[in-house]
Structures are given as C-alpha cells and as structure tokens.
PDB file of C-alpha atoms and ligand atoms in Angstrom:
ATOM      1  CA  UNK A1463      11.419   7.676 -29.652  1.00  0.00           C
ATOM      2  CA  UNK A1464      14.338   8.992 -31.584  1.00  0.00           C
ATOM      3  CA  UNK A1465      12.412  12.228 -32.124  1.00  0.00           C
ATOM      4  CA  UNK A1466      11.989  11.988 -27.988  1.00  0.00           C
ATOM      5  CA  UNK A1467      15.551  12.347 -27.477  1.00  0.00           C
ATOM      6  CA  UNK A1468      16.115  14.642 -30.045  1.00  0.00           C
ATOM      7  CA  UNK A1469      13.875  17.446 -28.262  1.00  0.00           C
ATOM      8  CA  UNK A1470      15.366  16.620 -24.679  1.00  0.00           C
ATOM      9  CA  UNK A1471      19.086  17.411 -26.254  1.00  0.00           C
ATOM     10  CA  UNK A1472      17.629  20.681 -27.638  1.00  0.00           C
ATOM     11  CA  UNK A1473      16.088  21.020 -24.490  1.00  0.00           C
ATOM     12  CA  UNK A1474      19.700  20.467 -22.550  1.00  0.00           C
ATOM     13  CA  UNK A1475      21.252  23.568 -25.380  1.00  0.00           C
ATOM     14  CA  UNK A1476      18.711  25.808 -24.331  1.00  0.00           C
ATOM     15  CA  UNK A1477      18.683  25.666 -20.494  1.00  0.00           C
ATOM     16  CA  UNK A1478      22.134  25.228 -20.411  1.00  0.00           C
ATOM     17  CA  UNK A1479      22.337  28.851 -22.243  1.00  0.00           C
ATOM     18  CA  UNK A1480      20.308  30.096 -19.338  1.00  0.00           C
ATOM     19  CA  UNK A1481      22.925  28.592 -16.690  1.00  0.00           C
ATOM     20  CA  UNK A1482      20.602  25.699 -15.688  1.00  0.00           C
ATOM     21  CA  UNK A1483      23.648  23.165 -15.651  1.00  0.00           C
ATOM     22  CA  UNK A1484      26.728  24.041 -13.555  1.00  0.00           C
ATOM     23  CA  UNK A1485      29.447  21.827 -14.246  1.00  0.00           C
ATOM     24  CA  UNK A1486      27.219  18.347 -14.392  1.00  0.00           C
ATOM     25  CA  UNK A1487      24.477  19.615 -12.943  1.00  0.00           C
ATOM     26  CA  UNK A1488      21.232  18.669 -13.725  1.00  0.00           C
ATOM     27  CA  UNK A1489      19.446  15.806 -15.490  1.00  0.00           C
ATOM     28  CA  UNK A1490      16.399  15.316 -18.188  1.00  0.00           C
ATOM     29  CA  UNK A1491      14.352  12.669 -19.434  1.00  0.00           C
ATOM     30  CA  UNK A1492      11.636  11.350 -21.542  1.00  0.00           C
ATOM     31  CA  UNK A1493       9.017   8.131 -21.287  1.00  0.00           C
ATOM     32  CA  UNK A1494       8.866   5.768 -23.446  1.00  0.00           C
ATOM     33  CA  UNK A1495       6.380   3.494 -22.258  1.00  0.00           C
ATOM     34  CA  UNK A1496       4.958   2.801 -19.241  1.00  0.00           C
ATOM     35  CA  UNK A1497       7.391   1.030 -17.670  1.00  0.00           C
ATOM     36  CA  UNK A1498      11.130   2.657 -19.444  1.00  0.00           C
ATOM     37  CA  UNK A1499      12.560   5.819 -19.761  1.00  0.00           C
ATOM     38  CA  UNK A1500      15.438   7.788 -21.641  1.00  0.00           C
ATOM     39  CA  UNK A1501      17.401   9.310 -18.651  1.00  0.00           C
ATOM     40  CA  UNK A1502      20.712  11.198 -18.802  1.00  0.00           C
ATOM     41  CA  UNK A1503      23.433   9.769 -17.728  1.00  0.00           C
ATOM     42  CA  UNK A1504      25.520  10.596 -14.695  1.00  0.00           C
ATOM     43  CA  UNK A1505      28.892  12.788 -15.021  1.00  0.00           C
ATOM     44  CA  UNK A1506      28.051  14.069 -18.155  1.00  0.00           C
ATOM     45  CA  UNK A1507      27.659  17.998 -18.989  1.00  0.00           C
ATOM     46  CA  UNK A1508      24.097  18.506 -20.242  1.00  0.00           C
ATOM     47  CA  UNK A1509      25.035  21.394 -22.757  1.00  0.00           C
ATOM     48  CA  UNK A1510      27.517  18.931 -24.366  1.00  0.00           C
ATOM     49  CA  UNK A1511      24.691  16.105 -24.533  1.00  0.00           C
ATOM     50  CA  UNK A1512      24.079  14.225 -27.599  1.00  0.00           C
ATOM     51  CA  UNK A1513      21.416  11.736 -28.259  1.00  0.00           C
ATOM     52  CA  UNK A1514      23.627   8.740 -27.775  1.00  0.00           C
ATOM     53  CA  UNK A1515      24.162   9.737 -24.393  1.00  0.00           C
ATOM     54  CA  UNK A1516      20.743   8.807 -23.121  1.00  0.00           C
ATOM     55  CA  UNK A1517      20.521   5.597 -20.823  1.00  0.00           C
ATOM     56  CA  UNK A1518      17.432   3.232 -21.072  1.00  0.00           C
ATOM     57  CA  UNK A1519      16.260   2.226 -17.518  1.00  0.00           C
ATOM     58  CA  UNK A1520      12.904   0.592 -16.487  1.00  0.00           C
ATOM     59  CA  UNK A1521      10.707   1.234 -13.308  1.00  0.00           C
ATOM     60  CA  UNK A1522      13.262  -0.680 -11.110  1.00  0.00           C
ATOM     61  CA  UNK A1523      15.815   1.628 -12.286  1.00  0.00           C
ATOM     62  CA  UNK A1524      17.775  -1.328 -14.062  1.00  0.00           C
ATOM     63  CA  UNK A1525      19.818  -0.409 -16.943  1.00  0.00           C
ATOM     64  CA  UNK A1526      18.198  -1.461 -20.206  1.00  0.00           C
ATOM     65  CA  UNK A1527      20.474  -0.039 -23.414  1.00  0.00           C
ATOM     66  CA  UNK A1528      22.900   2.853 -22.940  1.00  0.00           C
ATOM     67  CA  UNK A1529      26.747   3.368 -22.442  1.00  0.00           C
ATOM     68  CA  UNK A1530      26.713   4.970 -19.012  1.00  0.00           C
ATOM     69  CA  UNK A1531      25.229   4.760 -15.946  1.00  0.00           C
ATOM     70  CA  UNK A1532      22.091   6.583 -15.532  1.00  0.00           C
ATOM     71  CA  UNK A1533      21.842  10.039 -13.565  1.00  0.00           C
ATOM     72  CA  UNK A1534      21.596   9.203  -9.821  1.00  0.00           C
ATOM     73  CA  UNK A1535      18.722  11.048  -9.973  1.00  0.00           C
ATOM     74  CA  UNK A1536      16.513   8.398 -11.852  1.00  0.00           C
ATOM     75  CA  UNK A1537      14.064   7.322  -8.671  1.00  0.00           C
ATOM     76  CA  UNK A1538      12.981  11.193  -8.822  1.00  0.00           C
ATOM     77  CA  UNK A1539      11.965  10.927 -12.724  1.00  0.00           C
ATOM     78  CA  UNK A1540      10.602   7.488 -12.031  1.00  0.00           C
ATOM     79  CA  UNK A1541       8.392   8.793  -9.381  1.00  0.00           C
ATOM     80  CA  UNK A1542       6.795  12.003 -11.547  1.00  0.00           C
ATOM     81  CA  UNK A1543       6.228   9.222 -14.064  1.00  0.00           C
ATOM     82  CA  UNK A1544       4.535   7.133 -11.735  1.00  0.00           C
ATOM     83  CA  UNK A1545       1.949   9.873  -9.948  1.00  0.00           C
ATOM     84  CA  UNK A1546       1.465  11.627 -13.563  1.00  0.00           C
ATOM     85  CA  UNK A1547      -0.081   9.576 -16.460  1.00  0.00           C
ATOM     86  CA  UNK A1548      -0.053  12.966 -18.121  1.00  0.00           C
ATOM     87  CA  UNK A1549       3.825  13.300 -17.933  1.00  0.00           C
ATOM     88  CA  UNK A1550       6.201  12.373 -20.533  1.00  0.00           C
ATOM     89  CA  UNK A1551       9.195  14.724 -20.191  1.00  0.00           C
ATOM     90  CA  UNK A1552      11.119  15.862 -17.328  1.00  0.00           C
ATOM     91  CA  UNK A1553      14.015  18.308 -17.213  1.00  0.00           C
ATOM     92  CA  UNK A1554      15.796  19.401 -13.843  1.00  0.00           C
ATOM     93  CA  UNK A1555      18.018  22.296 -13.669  1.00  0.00           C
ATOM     94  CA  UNK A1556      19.980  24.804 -11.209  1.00  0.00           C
ATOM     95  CA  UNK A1557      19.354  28.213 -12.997  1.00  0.00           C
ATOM     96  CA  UNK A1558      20.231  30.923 -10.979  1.00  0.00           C
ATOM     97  CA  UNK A1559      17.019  32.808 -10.328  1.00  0.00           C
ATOM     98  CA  UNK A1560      15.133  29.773  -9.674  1.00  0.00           C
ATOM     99  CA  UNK A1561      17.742  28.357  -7.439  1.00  0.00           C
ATOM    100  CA  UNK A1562      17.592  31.609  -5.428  1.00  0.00           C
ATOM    101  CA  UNK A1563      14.018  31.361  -4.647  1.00  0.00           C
ATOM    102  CA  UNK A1564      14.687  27.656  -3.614  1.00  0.00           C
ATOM    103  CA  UNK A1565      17.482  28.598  -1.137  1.00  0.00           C
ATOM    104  CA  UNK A1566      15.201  31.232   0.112  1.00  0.00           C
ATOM    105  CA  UNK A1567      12.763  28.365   0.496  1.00  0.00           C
ATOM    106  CA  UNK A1568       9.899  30.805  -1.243  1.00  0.00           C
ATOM    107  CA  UNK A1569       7.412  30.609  -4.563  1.00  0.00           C
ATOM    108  CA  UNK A1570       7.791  33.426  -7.435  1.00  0.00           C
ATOM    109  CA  UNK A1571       4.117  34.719  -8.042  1.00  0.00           C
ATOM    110  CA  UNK A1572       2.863  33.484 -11.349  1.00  0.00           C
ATOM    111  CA  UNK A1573       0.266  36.411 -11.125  1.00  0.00           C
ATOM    112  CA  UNK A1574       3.158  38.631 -11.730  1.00  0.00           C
ATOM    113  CA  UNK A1575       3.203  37.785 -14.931  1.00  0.00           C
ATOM    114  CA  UNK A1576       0.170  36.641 -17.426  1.00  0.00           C
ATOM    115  CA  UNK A1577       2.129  34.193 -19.305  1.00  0.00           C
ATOM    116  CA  UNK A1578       3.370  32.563 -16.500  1.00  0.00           C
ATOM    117  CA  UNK A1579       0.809  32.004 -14.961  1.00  0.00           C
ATOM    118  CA  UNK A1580      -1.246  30.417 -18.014  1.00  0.00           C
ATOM    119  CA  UNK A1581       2.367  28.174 -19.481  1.00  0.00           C
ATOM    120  CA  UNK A1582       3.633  27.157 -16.109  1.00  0.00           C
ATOM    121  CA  UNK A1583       0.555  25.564 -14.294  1.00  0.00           C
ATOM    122  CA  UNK A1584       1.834  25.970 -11.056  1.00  0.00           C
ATOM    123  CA  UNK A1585       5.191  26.075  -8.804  1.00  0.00           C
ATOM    124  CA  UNK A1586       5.164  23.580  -5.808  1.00  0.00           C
ATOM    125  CA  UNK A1587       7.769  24.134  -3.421  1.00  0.00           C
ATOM    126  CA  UNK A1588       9.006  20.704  -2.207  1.00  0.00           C
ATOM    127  CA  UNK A1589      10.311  20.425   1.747  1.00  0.00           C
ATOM    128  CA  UNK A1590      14.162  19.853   1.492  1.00  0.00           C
ATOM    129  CA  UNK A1591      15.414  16.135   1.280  1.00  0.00           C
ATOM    130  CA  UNK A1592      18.738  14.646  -0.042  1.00  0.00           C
ATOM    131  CA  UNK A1593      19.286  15.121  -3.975  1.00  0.00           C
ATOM    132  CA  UNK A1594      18.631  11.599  -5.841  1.00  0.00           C
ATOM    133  CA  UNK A1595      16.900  10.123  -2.255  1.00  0.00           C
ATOM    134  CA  UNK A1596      13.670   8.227  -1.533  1.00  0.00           C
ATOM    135  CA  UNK A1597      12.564  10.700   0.238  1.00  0.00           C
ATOM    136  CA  UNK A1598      13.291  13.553  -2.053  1.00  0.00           C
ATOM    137  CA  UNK A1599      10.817  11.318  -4.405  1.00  0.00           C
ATOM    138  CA  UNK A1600       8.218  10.883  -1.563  1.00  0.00           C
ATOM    139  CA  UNK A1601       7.955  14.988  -0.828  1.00  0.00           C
ATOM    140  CA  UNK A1602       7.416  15.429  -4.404  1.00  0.00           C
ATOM    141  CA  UNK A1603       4.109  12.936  -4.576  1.00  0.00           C
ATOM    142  CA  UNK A1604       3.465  14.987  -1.283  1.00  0.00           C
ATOM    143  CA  UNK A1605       2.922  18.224  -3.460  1.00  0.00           C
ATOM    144  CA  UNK A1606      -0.102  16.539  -5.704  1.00  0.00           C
ATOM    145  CA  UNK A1607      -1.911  18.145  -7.807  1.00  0.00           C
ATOM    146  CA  UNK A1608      -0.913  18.938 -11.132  1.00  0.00           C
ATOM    147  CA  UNK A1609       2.004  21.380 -10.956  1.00  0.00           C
ATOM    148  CA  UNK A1610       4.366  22.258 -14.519  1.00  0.00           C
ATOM    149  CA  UNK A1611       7.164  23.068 -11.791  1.00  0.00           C
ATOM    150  CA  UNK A1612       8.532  21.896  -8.713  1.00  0.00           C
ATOM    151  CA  UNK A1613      10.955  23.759  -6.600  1.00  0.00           C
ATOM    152  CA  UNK A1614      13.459  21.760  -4.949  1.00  0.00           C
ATOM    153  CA  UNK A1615      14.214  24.074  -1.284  1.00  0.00           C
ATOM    154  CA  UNK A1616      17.991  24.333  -0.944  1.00  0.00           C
ATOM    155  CA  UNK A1617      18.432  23.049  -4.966  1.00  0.00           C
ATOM    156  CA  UNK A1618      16.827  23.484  -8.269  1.00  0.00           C
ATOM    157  CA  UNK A1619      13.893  23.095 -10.167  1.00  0.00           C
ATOM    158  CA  UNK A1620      11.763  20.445 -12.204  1.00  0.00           C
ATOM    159  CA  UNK A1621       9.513  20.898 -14.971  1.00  0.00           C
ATOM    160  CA  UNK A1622       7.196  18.533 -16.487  1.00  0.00           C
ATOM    161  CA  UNK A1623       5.258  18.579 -19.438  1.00  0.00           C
ATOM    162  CA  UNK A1624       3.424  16.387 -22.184  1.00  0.00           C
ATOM    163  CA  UNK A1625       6.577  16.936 -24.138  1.00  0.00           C
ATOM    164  CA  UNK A1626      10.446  18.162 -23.518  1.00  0.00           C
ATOM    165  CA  UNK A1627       8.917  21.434 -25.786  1.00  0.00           C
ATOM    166  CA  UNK A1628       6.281  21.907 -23.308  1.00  0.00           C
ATOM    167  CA  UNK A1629       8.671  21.363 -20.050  1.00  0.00           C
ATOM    168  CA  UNK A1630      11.243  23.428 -22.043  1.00  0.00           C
ATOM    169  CA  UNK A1631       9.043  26.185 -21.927  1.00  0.00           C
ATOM    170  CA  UNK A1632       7.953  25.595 -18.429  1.00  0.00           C
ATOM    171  CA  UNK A1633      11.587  25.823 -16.814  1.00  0.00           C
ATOM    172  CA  UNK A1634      12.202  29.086 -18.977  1.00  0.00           C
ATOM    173  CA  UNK A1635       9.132  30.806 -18.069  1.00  0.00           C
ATOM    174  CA  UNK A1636       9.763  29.825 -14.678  1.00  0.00           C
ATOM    175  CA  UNK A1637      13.060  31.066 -14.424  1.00  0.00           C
ATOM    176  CA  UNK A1638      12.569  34.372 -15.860  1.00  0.00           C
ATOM    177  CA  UNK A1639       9.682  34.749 -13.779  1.00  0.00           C
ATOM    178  CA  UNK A1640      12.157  34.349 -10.892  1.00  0.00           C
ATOM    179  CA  UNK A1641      14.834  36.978 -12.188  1.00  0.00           C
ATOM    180  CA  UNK A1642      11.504  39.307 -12.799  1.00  0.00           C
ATOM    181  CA  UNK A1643      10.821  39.109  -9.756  1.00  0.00           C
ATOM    182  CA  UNK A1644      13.999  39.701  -8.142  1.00  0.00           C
ATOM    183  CA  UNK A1645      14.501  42.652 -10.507  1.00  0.00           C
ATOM    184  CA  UNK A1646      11.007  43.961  -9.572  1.00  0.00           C
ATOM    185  CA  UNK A1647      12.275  43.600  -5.508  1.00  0.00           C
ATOM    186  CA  UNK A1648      14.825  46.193  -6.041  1.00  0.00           C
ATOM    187  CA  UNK A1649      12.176  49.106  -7.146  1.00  0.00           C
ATOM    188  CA  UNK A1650       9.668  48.289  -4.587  1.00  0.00           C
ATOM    189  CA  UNK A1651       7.849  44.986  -5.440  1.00  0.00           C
ATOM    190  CA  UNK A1652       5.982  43.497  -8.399  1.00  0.00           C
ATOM    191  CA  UNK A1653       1.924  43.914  -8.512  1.00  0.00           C
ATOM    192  CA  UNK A1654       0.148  40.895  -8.869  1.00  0.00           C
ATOM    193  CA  UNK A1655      -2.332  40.862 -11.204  1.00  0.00           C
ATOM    194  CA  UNK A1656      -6.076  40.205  -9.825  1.00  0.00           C
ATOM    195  CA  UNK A1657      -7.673  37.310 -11.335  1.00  0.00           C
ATOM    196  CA  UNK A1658     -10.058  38.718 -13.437  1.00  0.00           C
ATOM    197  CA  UNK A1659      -7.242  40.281 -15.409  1.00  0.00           C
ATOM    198  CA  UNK A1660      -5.462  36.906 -15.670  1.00  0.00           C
ATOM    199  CA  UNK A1661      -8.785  35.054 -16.308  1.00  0.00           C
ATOM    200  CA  UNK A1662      -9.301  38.086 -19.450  1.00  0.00           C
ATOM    201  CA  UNK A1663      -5.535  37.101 -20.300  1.00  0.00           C
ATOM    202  CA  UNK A1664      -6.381  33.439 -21.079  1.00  0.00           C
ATOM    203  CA  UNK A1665      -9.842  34.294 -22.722  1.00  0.00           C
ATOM    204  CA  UNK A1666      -7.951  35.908 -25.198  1.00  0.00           C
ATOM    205  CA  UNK A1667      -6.832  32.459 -26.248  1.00  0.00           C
ATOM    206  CA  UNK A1668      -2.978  32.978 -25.614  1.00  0.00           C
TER     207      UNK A1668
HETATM  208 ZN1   ZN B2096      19.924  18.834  -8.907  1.00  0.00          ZN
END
C-alpha cells in the first residue's frame, strides 16, 4: 500500500512536468481493496503532492484516514473502480494537447502512432457532464469496454491501468499522441497506419 502511493506521487511529478495540473487541477488514485481507495485530496497542487497527502475513503465516499478532505472528484474514481475489476490506478489530468482534443469534442488516432496504439488500449470520448457529478460517473460506465483513456469533452483526461506505472504511461502516450497530432495538422495531416502494419508492430513483441 505504501509502495501504492509512492508510484501515484511519482506519477503526480511526472504529469505535472507535462502541464497536466493547472493550479489544483487534477486528481489520482489507487485501490486498495475492494471497497477503499487512496484519493488525493481537494485544494492541493498535485506536483507538490507527498504521500501523506492521500485521503482514505470507502465506496460510500466516507472519509476513512487522511488529513484533508478528499478530491471532489472521488464518485468518478469510485465508479472506474466499480465497472473495472482490472483497475487499480487512476490519474486525471488537464494537459494541454489532450484538453484540446476534448474541447474540440474529437479522438486523436492511435493508428497514428504504433506505440500508442498498443500502450494506450483505447480513447473513449465521454459526452460532457458536470466535473465531480453523478452523471459525469454514469457517461463514463456508458463508454464500456475496456478503454486505458477516457476523454472528458469540454475537460481533461483519465487513464487507468493495473498500476499508477501503467496509467502513467497511458496519460503520457496519450498526450503526446495529441500534440503529434496537432503538429502533424499543420503540414497536411498524419497517415494512419493500416492494421496489418500495427498488427506486425505488436508481433514484434513491443
Ligand atoms: Zn478535471
């Protein structure tokens, strides 16, 4: 568990390098069982996070240990947790390029790029309901599937994973997929690749 929280603050260093947490943007956390999480707490800037920082709620969202008040955000994380056994991290930024393609209410192609398209495991773009809502929960379950990243229209962006690493990894893929892509708009357009070169890709055990 200790280790748990240790990854989710390097995890917060990282994306906050890449601009994923304006002022106190943003929120991360990590199961512990079935029925608690680590969350971060509200008001807090997630590049300055330290492990103490991280507020024990269970699947109410009641406070179990912690010295703040957990991100208003929790019913979100609780929900992920909920629909994915296979979930056990979850990190939610606003990096630029990602939040671009959210406020344009449009999907980066993973086919631009192999390694997206093999790390991230899908982008779902979620319909647009209030930050930290019910409802903003209930579109997310609406996506199904197993997506690595969900795009929040008019927001940010989650990514899941087995492990902060994996979600890490995820979120960065996914956002420089995003700036890519943008880049790639300004001399005509990325290529996609066709499947059988992506399917080659991955048999190449990458
Ligand atoms: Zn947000």
């Amino acid at each position: 568990m200790i280790e748990q929280k240790a990854e989710l603050v390097r995890a917060a260093r990282r994306l906050d390098e890449i601009g994923g947490f304006t002022a106190t943007d943003g929120n991360l956390s990590t199961r512990i069982s079935s029925n608690s999480f680590w969350i971060s707490p509200a008001g807090v800037e997630k590049g300055e996070i330290v492990e103490d920082d991280f507020v024990q709620i269970d699947e109410n969202g009641r406070k179990l240990s912690g010295r703040g008040e957990p991100s208003t955000e929790w019913a979100v994380h609780l929900a992920i947790y909920r629909e994915r056994e296979d979930i056990y991290a979850i990190l939610h930024t606003h990096t630029p390029h990602l939040t671009a393609f959210a406020a344009a209410r449009k999907i980066p192609d993973t086919a631009l790029l192999a390694e997206a398209e093999l790390a991230i495991g899908g982008i779902c773009l979620v319909p647009y309901a209030l930050p930290g809502s019910a409802a903003l929960a209930e579109q997310i379950i609406f996506c199904g599937g197993n997506p690595g990243v969900y795009l929040l229209e008019n927001h940010g962006a989650i990514a899941v994973g087995k492990t902060a690493e994996e979600a890490l990894h995820r979120m960065e893929r996914a956002e420089f997929l995003a700036k890519v892509t943008l880049l790639a708009e300004k001399i005509g357009g990325g290529i996609p690749l066709s499947k059988a070169q992506l399917q080659q890709f991955q048999q190449q055990g990458r």
